[in-house]
Every structure is written in C-alpha cells, then in structure tokens.
Short mmCIF file of C-alpha atoms and ligand atoms in Angstrom, two decimals:
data_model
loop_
_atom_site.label_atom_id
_atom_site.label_comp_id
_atom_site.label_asym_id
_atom_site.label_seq_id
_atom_site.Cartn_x
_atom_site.Cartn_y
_atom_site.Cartn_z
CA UNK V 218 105.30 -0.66 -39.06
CA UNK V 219 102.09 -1.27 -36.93
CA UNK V 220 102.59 -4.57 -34.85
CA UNK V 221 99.89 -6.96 -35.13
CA UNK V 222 99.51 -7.22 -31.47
CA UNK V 223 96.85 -5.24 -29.94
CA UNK V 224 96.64 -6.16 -26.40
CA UNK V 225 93.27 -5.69 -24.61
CA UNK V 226 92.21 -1.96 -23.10
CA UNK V 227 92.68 -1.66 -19.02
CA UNK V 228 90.54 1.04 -17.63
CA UNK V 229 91.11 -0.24 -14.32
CA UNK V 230 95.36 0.78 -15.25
CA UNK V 231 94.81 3.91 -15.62
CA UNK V 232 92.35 4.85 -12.57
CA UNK V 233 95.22 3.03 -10.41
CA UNK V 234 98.05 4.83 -11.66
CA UNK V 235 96.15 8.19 -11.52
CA UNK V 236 95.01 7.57 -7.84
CA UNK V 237 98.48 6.87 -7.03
CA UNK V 238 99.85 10.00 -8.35
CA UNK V 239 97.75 12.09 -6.46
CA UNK V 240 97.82 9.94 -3.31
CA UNK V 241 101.97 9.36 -2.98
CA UNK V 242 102.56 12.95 -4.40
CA UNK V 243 103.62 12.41 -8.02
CA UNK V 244 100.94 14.69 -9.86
CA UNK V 245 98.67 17.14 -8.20
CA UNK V 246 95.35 18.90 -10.02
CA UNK V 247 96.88 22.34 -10.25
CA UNK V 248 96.14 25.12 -7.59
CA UNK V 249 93.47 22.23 -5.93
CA UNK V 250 92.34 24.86 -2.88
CA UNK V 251 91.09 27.22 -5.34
CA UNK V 252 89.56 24.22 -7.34
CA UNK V 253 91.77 23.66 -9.91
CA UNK V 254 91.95 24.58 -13.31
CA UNK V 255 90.73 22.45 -15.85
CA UNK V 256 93.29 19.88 -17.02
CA UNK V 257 96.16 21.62 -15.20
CA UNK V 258 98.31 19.73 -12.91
CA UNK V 259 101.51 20.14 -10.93
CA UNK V 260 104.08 17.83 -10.35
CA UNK V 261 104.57 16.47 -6.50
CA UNK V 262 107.95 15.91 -5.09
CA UNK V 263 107.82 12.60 -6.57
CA UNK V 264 107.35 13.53 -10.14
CA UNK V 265 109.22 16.71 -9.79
CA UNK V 266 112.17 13.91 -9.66
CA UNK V 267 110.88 11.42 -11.83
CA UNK V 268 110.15 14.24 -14.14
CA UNK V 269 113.85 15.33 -13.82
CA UNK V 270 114.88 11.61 -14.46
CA UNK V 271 112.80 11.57 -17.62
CA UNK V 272 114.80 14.55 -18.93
CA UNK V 273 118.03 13.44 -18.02
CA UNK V 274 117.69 9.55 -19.44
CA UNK V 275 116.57 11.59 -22.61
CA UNK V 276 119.61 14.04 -22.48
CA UNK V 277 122.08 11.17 -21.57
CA UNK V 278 120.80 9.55 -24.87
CA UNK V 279 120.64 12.48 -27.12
CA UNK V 280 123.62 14.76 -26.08
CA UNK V 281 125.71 12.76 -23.36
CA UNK V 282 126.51 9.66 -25.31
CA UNK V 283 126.89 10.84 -28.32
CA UNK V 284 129.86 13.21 -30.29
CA UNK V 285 127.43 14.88 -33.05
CA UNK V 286 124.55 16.61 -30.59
CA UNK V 287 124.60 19.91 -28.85
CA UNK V 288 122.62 21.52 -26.79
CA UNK V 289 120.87 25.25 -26.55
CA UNK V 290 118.12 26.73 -24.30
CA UNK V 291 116.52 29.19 -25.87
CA UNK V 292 113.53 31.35 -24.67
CA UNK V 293 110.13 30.98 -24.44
CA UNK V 294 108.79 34.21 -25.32
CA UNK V 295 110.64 35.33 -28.42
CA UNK V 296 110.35 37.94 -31.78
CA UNK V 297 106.63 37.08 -33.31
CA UNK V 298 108.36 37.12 -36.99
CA UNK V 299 109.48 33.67 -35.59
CA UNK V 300 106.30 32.40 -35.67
CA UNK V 301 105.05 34.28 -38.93
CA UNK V 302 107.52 32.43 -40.86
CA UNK V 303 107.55 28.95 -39.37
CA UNK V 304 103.78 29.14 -40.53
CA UNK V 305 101.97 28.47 -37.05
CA UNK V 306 100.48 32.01 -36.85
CA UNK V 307 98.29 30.65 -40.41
CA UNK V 308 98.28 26.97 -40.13
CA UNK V 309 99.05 25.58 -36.53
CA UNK V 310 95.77 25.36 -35.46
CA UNK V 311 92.34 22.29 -35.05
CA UNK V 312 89.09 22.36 -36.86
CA UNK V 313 86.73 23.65 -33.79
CA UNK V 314 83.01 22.87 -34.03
CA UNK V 315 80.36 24.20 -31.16
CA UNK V 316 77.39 23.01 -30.24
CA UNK V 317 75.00 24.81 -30.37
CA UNK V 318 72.57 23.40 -28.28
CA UNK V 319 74.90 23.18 -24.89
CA UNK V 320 77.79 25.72 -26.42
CA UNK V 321 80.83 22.70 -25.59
CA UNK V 322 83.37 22.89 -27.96
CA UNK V 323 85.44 19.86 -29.90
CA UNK V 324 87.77 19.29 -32.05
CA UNK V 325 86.46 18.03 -35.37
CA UNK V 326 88.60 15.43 -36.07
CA UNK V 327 88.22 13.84 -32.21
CA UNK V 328 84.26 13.26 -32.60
CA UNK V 329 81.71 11.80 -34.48
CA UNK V 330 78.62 13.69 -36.31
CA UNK V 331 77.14 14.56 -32.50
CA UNK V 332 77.92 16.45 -29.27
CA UNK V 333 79.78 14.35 -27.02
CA UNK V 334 78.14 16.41 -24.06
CA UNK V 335 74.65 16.28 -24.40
CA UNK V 336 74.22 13.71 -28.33
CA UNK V 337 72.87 17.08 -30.48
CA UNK V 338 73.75 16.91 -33.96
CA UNK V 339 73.34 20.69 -34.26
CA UNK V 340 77.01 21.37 -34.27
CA UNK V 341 78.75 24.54 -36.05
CA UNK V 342 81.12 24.09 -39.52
CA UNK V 343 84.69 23.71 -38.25
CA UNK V 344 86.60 26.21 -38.03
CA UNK V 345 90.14 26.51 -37.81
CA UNK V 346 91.63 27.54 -33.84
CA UNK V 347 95.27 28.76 -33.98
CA UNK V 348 96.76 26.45 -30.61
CA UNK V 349 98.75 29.68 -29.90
CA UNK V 350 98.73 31.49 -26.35
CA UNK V 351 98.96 35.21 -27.14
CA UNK V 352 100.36 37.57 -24.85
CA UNK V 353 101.74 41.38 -24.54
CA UNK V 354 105.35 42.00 -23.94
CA UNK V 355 105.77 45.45 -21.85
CA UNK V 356 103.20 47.73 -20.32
CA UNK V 357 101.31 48.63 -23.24
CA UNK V 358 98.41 46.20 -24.86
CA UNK V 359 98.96 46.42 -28.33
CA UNK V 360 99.61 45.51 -31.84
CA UNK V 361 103.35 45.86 -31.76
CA UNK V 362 103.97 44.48 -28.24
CA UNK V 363 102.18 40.82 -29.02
CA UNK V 364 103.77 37.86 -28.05
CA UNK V 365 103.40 34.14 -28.01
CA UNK V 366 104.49 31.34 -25.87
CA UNK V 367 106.16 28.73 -27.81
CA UNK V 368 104.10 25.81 -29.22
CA UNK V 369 107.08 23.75 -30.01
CA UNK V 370 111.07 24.32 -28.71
CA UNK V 371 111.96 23.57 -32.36
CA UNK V 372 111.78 27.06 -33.68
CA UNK V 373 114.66 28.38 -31.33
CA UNK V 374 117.17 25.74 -32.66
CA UNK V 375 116.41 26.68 -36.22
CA UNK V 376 116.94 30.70 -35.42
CA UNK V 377 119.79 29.86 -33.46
CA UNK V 378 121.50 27.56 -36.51
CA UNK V 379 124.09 29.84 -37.87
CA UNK V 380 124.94 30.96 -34.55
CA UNK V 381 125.22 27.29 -33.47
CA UNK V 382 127.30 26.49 -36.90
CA UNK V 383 129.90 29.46 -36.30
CA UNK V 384 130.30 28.69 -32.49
CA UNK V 385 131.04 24.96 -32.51
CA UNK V 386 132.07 24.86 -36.01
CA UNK V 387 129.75 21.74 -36.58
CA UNK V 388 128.97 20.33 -40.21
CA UNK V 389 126.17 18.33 -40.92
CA UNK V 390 125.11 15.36 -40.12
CA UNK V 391 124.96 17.40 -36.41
CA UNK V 392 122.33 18.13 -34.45
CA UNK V 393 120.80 20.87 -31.86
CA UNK V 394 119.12 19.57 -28.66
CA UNK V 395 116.37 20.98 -26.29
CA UNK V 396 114.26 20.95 -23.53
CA UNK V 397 111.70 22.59 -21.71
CA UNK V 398 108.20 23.92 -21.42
CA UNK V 399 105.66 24.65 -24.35
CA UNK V 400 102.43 25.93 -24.39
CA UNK V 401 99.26 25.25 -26.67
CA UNK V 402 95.99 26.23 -25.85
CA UNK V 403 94.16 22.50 -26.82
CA UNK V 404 90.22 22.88 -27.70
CA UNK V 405 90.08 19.21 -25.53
CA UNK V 406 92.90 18.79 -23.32
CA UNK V 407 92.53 15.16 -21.22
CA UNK V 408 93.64 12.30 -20.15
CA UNK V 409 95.65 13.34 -17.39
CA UNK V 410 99.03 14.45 -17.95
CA UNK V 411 98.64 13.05 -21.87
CA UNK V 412 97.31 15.94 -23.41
CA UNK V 413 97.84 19.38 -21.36
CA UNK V 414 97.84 23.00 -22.59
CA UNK V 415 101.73 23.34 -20.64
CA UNK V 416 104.04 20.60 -21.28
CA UNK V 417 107.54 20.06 -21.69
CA UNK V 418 108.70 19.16 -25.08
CA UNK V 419 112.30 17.10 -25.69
CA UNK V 420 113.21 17.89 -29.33
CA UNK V 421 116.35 17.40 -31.46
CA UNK V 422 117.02 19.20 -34.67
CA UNK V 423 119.11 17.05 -36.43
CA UNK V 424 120.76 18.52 -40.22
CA UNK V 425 122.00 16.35 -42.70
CA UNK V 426 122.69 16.70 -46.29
CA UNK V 427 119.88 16.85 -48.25
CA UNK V 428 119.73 13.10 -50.05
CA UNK V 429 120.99 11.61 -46.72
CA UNK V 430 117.48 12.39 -45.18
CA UNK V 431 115.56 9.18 -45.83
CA UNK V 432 118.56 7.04 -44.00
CA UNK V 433 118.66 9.25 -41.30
CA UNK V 434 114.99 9.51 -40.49
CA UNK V 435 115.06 5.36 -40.30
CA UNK V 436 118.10 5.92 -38.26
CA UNK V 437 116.10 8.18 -35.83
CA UNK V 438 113.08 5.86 -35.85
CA UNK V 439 114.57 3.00 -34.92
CA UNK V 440 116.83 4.87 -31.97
CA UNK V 441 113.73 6.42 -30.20
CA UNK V 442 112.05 3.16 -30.47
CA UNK V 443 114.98 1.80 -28.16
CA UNK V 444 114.96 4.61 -25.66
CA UNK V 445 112.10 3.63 -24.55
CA UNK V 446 112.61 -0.01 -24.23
CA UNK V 447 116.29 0.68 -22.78
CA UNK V 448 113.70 2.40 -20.06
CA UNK V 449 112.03 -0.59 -19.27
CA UNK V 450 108.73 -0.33 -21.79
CA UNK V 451 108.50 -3.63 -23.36
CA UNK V 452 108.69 -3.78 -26.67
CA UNK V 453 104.92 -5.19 -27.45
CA UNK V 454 103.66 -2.22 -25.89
CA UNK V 455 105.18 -0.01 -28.24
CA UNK V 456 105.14 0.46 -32.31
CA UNK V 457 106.02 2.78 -35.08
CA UNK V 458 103.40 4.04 -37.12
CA UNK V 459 104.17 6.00 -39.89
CA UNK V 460 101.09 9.19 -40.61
CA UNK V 461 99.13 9.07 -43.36
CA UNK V 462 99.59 12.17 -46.23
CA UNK V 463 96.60 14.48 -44.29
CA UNK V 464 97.46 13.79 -41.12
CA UNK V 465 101.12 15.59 -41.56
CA UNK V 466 102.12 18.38 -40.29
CA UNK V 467 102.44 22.07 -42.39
CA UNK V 468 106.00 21.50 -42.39
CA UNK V 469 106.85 17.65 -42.66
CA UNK V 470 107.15 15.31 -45.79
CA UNK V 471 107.01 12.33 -43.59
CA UNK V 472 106.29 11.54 -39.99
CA UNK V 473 106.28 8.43 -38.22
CA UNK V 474 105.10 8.18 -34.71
CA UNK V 475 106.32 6.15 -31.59
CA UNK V 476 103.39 5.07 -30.09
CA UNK V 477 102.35 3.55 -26.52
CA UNK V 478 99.91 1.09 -25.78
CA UNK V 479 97.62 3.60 -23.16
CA UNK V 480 95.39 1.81 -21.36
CA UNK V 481 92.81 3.44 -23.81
CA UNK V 482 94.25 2.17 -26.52
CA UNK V 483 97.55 3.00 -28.53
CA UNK V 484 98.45 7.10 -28.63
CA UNK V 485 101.74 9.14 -29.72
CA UNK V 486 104.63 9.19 -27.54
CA UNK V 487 106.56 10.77 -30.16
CA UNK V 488 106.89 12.25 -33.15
CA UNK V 489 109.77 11.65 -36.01
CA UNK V 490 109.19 14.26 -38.58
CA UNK V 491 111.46 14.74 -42.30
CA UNK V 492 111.23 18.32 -42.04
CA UNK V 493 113.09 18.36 -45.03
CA UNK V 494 114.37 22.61 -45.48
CA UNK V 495 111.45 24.14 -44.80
CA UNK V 496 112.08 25.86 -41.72
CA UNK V 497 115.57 26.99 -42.82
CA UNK V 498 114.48 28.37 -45.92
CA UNK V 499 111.32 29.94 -44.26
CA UNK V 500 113.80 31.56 -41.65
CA UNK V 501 116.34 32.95 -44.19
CA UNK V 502 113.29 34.37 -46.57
CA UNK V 503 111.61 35.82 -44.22
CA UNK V 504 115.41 37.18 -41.90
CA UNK V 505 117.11 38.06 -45.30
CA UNK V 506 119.95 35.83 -43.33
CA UNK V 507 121.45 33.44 -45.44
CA UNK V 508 121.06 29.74 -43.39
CA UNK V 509 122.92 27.96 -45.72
CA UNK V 510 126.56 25.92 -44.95
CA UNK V 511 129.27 25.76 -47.16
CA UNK V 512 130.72 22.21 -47.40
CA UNK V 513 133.88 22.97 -48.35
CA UNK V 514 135.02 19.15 -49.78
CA UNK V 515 132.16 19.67 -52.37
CA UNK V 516 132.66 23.24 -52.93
CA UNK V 517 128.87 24.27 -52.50
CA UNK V 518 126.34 25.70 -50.22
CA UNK V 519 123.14 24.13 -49.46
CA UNK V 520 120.63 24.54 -47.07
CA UNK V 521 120.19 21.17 -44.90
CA UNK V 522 117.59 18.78 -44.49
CA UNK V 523 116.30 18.22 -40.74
CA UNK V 524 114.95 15.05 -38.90
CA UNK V 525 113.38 16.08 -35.88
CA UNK V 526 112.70 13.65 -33.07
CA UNK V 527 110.38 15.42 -30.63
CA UNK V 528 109.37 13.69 -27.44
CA UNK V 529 107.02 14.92 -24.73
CA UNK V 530 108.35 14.55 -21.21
CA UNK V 531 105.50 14.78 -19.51
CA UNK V 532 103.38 12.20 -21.48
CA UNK V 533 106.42 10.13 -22.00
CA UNK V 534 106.81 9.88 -17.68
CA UNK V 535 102.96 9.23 -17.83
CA UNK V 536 104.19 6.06 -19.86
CA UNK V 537 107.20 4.78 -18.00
CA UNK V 538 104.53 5.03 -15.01
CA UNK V 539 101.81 3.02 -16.98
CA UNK V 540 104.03 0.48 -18.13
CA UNK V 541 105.91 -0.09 -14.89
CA UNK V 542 102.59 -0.60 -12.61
CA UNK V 543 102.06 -3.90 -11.09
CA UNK V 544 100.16 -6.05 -8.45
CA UNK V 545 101.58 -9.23 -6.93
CA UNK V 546 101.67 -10.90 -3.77
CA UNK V 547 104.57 -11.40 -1.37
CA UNK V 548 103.98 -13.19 1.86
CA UNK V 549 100.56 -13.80 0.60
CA UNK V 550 100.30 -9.78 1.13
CA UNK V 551 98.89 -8.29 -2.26
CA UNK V 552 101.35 -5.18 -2.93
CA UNK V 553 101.22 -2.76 -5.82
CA UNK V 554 104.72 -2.18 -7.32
CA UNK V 555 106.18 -0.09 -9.18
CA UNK V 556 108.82 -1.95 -11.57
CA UNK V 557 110.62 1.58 -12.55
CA UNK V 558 114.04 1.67 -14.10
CA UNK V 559 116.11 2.45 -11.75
CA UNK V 560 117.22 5.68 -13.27
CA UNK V 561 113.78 6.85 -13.58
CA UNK V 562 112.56 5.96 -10.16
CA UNK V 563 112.55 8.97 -7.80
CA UNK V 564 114.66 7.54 -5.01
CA UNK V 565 116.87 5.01 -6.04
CA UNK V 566 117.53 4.30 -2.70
CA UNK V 567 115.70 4.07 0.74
CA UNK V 568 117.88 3.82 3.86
CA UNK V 569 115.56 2.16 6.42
CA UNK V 570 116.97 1.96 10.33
CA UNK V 571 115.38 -1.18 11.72
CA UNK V 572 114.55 0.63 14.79
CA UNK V 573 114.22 4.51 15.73
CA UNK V 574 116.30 3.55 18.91
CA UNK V 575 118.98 6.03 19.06
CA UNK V 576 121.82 3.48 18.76
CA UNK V 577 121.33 3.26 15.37
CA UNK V 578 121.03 6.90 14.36
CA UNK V 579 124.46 7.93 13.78
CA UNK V 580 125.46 4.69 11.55
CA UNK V 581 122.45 4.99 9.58
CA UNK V 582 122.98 8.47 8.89
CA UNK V 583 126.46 7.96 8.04
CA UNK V 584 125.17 5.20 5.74
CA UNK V 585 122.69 7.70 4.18
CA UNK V 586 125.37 10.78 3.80
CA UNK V 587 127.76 7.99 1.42
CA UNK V 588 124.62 7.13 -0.25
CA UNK V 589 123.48 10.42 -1.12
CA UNK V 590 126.49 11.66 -2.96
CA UNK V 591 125.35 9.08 -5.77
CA UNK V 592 122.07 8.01 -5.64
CA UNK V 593 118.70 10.61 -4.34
CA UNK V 594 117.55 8.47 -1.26
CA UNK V 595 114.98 8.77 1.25
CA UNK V 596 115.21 7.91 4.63
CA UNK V 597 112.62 6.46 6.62
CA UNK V 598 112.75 5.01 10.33
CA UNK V 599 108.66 5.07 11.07
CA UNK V 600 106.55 2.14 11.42
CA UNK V 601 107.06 -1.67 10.56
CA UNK V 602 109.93 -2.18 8.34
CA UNK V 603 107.25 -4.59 6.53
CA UNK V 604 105.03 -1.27 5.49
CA UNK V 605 108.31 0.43 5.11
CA UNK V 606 109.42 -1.78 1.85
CA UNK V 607 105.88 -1.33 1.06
CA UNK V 608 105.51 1.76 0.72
CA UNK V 609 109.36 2.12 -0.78
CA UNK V 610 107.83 -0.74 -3.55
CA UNK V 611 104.46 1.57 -4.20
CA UNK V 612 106.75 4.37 -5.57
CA UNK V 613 109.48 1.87 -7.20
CA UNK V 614 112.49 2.52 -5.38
CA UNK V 615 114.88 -0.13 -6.54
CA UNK V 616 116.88 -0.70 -3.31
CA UNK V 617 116.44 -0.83 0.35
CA UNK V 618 118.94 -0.84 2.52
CA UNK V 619 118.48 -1.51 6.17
CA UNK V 620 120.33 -1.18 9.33
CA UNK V 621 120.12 -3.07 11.85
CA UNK V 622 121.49 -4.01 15.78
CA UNK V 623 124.22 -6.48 14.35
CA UNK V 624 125.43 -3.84 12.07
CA UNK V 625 126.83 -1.89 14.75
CA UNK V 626 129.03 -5.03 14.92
CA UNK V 627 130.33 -6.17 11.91
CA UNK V 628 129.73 -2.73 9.63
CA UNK V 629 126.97 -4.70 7.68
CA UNK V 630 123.42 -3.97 5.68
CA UNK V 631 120.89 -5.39 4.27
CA UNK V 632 120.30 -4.44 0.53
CA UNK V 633 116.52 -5.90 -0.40
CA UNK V 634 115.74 -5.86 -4.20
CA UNK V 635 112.08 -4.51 -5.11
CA UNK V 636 111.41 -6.57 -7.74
CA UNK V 637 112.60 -10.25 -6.80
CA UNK V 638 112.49 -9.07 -2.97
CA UNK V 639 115.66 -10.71 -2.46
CA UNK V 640 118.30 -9.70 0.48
CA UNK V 641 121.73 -9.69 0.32
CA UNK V 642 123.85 -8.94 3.32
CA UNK V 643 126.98 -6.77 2.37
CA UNK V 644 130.14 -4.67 4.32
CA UNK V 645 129.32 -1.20 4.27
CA UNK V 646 132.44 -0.45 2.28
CA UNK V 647 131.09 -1.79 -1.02
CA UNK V 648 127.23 -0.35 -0.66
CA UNK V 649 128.44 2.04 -3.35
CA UNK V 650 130.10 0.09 -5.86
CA UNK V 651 127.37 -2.46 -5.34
CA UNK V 652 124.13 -0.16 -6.11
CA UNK V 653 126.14 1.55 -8.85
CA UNK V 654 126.84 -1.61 -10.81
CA UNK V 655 123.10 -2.55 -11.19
CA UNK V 656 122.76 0.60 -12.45
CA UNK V 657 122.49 1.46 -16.50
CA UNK V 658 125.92 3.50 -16.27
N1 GAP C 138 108.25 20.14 -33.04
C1 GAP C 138 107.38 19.06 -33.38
C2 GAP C 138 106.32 18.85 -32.41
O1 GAP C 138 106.14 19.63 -31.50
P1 GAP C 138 104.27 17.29 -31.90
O2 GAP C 138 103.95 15.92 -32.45
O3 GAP C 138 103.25 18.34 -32.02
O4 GAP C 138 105.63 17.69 -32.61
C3 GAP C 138 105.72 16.28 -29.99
O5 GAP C 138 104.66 17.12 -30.38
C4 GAP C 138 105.34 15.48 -28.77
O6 GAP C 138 104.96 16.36 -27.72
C5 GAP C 138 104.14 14.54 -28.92
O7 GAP C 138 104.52 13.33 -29.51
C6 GAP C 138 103.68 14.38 -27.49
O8 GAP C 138 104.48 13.42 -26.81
C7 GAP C 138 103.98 15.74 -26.90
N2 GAP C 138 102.78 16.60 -26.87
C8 GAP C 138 102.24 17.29 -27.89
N3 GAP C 138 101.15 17.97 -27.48
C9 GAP C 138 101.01 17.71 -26.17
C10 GAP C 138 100.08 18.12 -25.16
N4 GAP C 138 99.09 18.97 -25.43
N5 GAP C 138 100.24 17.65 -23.89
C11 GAP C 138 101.25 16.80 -23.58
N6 GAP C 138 102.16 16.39 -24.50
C12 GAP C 138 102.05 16.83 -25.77
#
C-alpha cells in the first residue's frame, strides 16, 4: 500500500546525476557527432558494467538462488501470429492527440486540456497509437514479410512453455526467466534513461495453479520490494501501489507497481501483473497447441495462472544511481559520492600505486592480476592519490587499495573504505578473502 511519506521533489538530484553520467562515461546521448537522436542514449564503459551488474543482481535473485526458476533467451524478431494473439497488434497502444496549432504530439493521458508546447487548446480527439516498431523480414517489403520488435520479453516465455515443460520436466508453481532488449515506439519518451523507445526488460513468468494466484502475486510483491532494498534503495524511497481497474493492462486482473521516489516525484520501477491464463489460452486458440499440464496427483489438466514480475533494467540502474548519490565533506573537501552497492558499482576495486616510480610497478600489478580474477578493478597511478580516491568515490567504487614504498617491505596495502573513508592496513595474502567477505555473497 502507498506509504504516507512523500518526501520533497529534488530537481537539483537529477541534473547532478545526469551531468555525471555523461561527464564520467556512464550514459552517452546516442550517436552525439551526428547530433543525437531524440531520447536515445548509449551506455559508457561505466554503465555498460553497471548495466551488466543490474542484470546479474536481478538474475542472482530470480534464477541463481532459487530451485523453481529457469531461464530462456528467446528472439527478438519472431512469427507476427505472436503478437496477433497476445492482443498488442489491437490493444497495446496510447491515446495520441496533436496539436494542431504547432503539430507536437502527446499522449492523452500525460497532459492536461492544452498543448504543452506552445498552451493551444486546439488539440485533435485521441486516438489510439499501437507502441509497436514494424519492420520487414527478407528482401521484399510486404504484407507477408512484416515483422515486429518485441514490446515486452514475456511473449517468448509463454510460446516457449510446453517446450520449457517437456525439457526440464517442471510442474507448476515454476517459473521462466528473461532478459534483454525491447522496443516501443513511445509518443513522449523522457526523462533520461526512464522512459526510452529501446530498453531492456527483466521479466519472470511465473505458473501456478490457478486458485494459488492471489498468494503468489503477494508473494512476488513483497520479494521485488526487497530486491531493491537488498540493493541499497532505502525503504522510504520505495512503495507498492496497487493500479486502479482502467489503468490495467489488456491482459492483467491485477497489477501492483514497485515504485521509486524520482526526484520528480514517485514513478514505476516495476510492474507485478496476475496475468491470470490469458496468454496461455490466447496462444493455444490461436496455435491449435494444447498449453495445458497434466497434474498427475489430481488427475486433470488445466491451463496455469501466471504472475509476472517485470522489471526494467535500464530505469531500474537509473534508480540505484539516484538513490546512491551523495555530497559530503572529508577534510573539509566537499566530494560527491556515490554510495553504490558494491555489486552494482562498476569497479569494485581500484588498485592505486602511491607513486608511478617504477619500483612499485611490478608489485602493484601483481596486486591487480589477484584482484582481477574476482572483483572488475581499475587501476590508476596518475595524479595525487587525494584526487585519485576522489575520483574512485565520484563513480562509487567501494575499495581502494594502495601500494606504497613500505609495501615492498613487509607485503602490505592499504584498503580505504568509500563510504566511512576508513584505512586498514592488511598482508597481501588476505586482500582476497578480505574484499570478498564485505561482499553480499
Ligand atoms: N510484460 C509486462 C511489461 O512489459 P510494463 O509495465 O509495460 O510491463 C515493465 O514494463 C517495466 O519495464 C516497467 O515497470 C519499467 O521499469 C520498464 N519500462 C517500460 N517501458 C519503458 C520505457 N519506455 N523505457 C524504459 N523502461 C521502460
């Protein structure tokens, strides 16, 4: 249920955050030289990895650590029927209005009775706008070669169901796992990296017996929550709101969102959607495939209910950033920090030489080659080692660890903590064991 805390709105968050994406390489507007494309951005070589630590943390949670998930990756572009049945070719779409006084386009429901652009109230009836990309698959243009680019993952878990059911010989409760890219062609993408027309999409499929749906969707609800405190969100920032009957989707019976307190105010993170059968039965009506499993104790077939949590990675590493930004002041230095989990950070570890001298070259790269078979690390011997942990702090790797002159001696670093700035002096030996038991393991 909504929380009754409703902290106050921080423009001055989310300018920071976005100027340090594009200024320490996390997000970049995409294909910049040619002037970008509007709302299009790649990821940097720090969020390519903090993208990849998203993903994994979510992956560790949904398939890793637990005995009733599986995985599939299925493909993007696949038979159109697919999407004919599921129901987004009629009904995944947003009421469009124009205006037509400067021709901008909005969504409906996302303005009031007037032009955002330029205030006319001469706007168009809404329409409905199917979200789909449409494409051709082979040389020739046509009806019978169309395509589309998958709006949602979801679709290729419920196609793939029997074939998942025969393989791994699964009964429900079980569910299918995936991840990767979708597409939807937004009418007012913004906001950064929170609403995109590309995005990648982390969604289980998860089949129970029909009457066990209502536990399991609580179940669900409360486990997504706590994914994203386990990350390091606290817990005031986030809330479960359950939608109201028109806001639902074509193919839920109940939804209840995880949302985030953006610095705009709060927005989805995630979706948890009682899809009860519909896109099983749609699939097996429309196929001629039978989708239903046989529970043998019981001695009937049924088709099975689904509760699907789907996550977006993107949006959801727009969070952990927004949530983990900070300013404080060490040394009477202001710093900006960024208080990442440690799994989520890019480099978990920075191995900082003291000096570029050449004596310590071969001992800090042997301390950087142990490192690296755990942990991604960067290693950086330029400038003060004062900026150094600056910088290091600025893109929230957890630990540095330094070498310096008496090392050479007694086989000792220096492991400084981001977050309390502490240092701790320990043999080389047990760097390894050290880092990896502040780790979530
Ligand atoms: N299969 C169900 C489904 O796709 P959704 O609520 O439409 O549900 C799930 O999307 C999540 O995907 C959202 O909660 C959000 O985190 C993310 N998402 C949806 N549209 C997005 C967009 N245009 N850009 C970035 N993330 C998006």
């Amino acid at each position: 249920m909504p929380t009754s805390f409703e902290p106050a709105t921080n423009p001055g968050l989310f300018d920071a955050v976005v100027n340090l994406c594009k200024r320490r390489g996390f997000v970049f507007p995409s294909a910049e030289i040619y002037g970008g494309i509007r709302s299009t951005y790649d990821y940097g070589p720090l969020g390519a990895l903090m993208l990849r630590n998203v993903r994994e943390a979510w992956w560790r949670a949904m398939i890793q650590e637990r005995d009733d998930v599986v995985p599939i990756d299925a493909a993007i572009l696949t038979n159109p029927k697919v999407w004919e049945a599921s129901g987004h070719l009629a009904t995944f779409t947003d009421p469009l209005v124009d205006c037509r006084n400067c021709k901008d386009r909005w969504r409906a429901d996302q303005i009031e009775d007037a032009c955002p652009n330029c205030g006319s109230k001469d706007l168009t009836e809404a329409r409905p706008f199917n979200l789909m990309f449409k494409t051709y698959v082979g040389p020739v243009e046509g009806d019978s070669s169309v395509a589309y680019l998958r709006p949602e993952t979801a679709q290729g878990m419920f196609v793939n169901f029997l074939n998942v059911l025969t393989t791994t010989r699964r009964r429900p409760p079980f569910g299918i796992a995936q991840l990767g890219r979708a597409f939807r062609n937004e009418i007012t993408p913004g906001n950064f990296v929170f609403r995109t027309r590309e995005f990648e999409l982390m969604e289980l499929e998860f089949f129970v017996p029909p009457a066990d749906s209502p536990r399991w969707h609580q179940y669900w609800c409360d486990e997504r929550l706590a994914w994203y405190t386990r990350y390091g969100i606290a817990s005031e920032k986030l809330r479960l709101r359950p939608h109201e009957k028109e806001e639902l989707s074509h193919y839920s019976a109940g939804t209840t969102d995880v949302e985030f307190f953006f610095p705009w105010g709060w927005g989805e993170l995630e979706g948890i959607a009682n899809r009860t059968d519909f896109d099983l039965r749609a699939h097996q009506e429309s196929s001629g495939t039978s989708l239903e499993y046989f529970d043998q104790a019981a001695g009937e077939s049924y088709l099975p209910h689904v509760v699907e949590p789907a996550a977006g990675a993107t949006r959801a590493m727009m969070a952990f950033l927004l949530a983990a930004y900070d300013e404080d002041e060490i040394g009477g230095e202001r710093r900006a920090v960024l208080r990442l989990h440690p799994r989520l950070a890019p480099y978990q570890v920075a191995v900082l030489p003291l000096s570029k001298k050449e004596t310590l070259a071969p001992l800090s790269r042997d301390v950087l080659h142990r490192l690296q078979r755990y942990f991604m690390c960067e290693f950086d011997e330029t400038q003060s080692i004062g900026r150094r942990y600056r910088r290091q702090d600025e893109i929230g790797t957890p630990y540095c660890v330094t070498i310096d002159f008496e090392s050479l001696e007694d086989q000792q670093v220096t492991v400084r903590d981001r977050d309390s700035t502490e240092q701790t002096r320990l043999p080389i030996e047990d760097l390894v064991p050290h880092l990896l038991g502040r780790f979530d393991i």
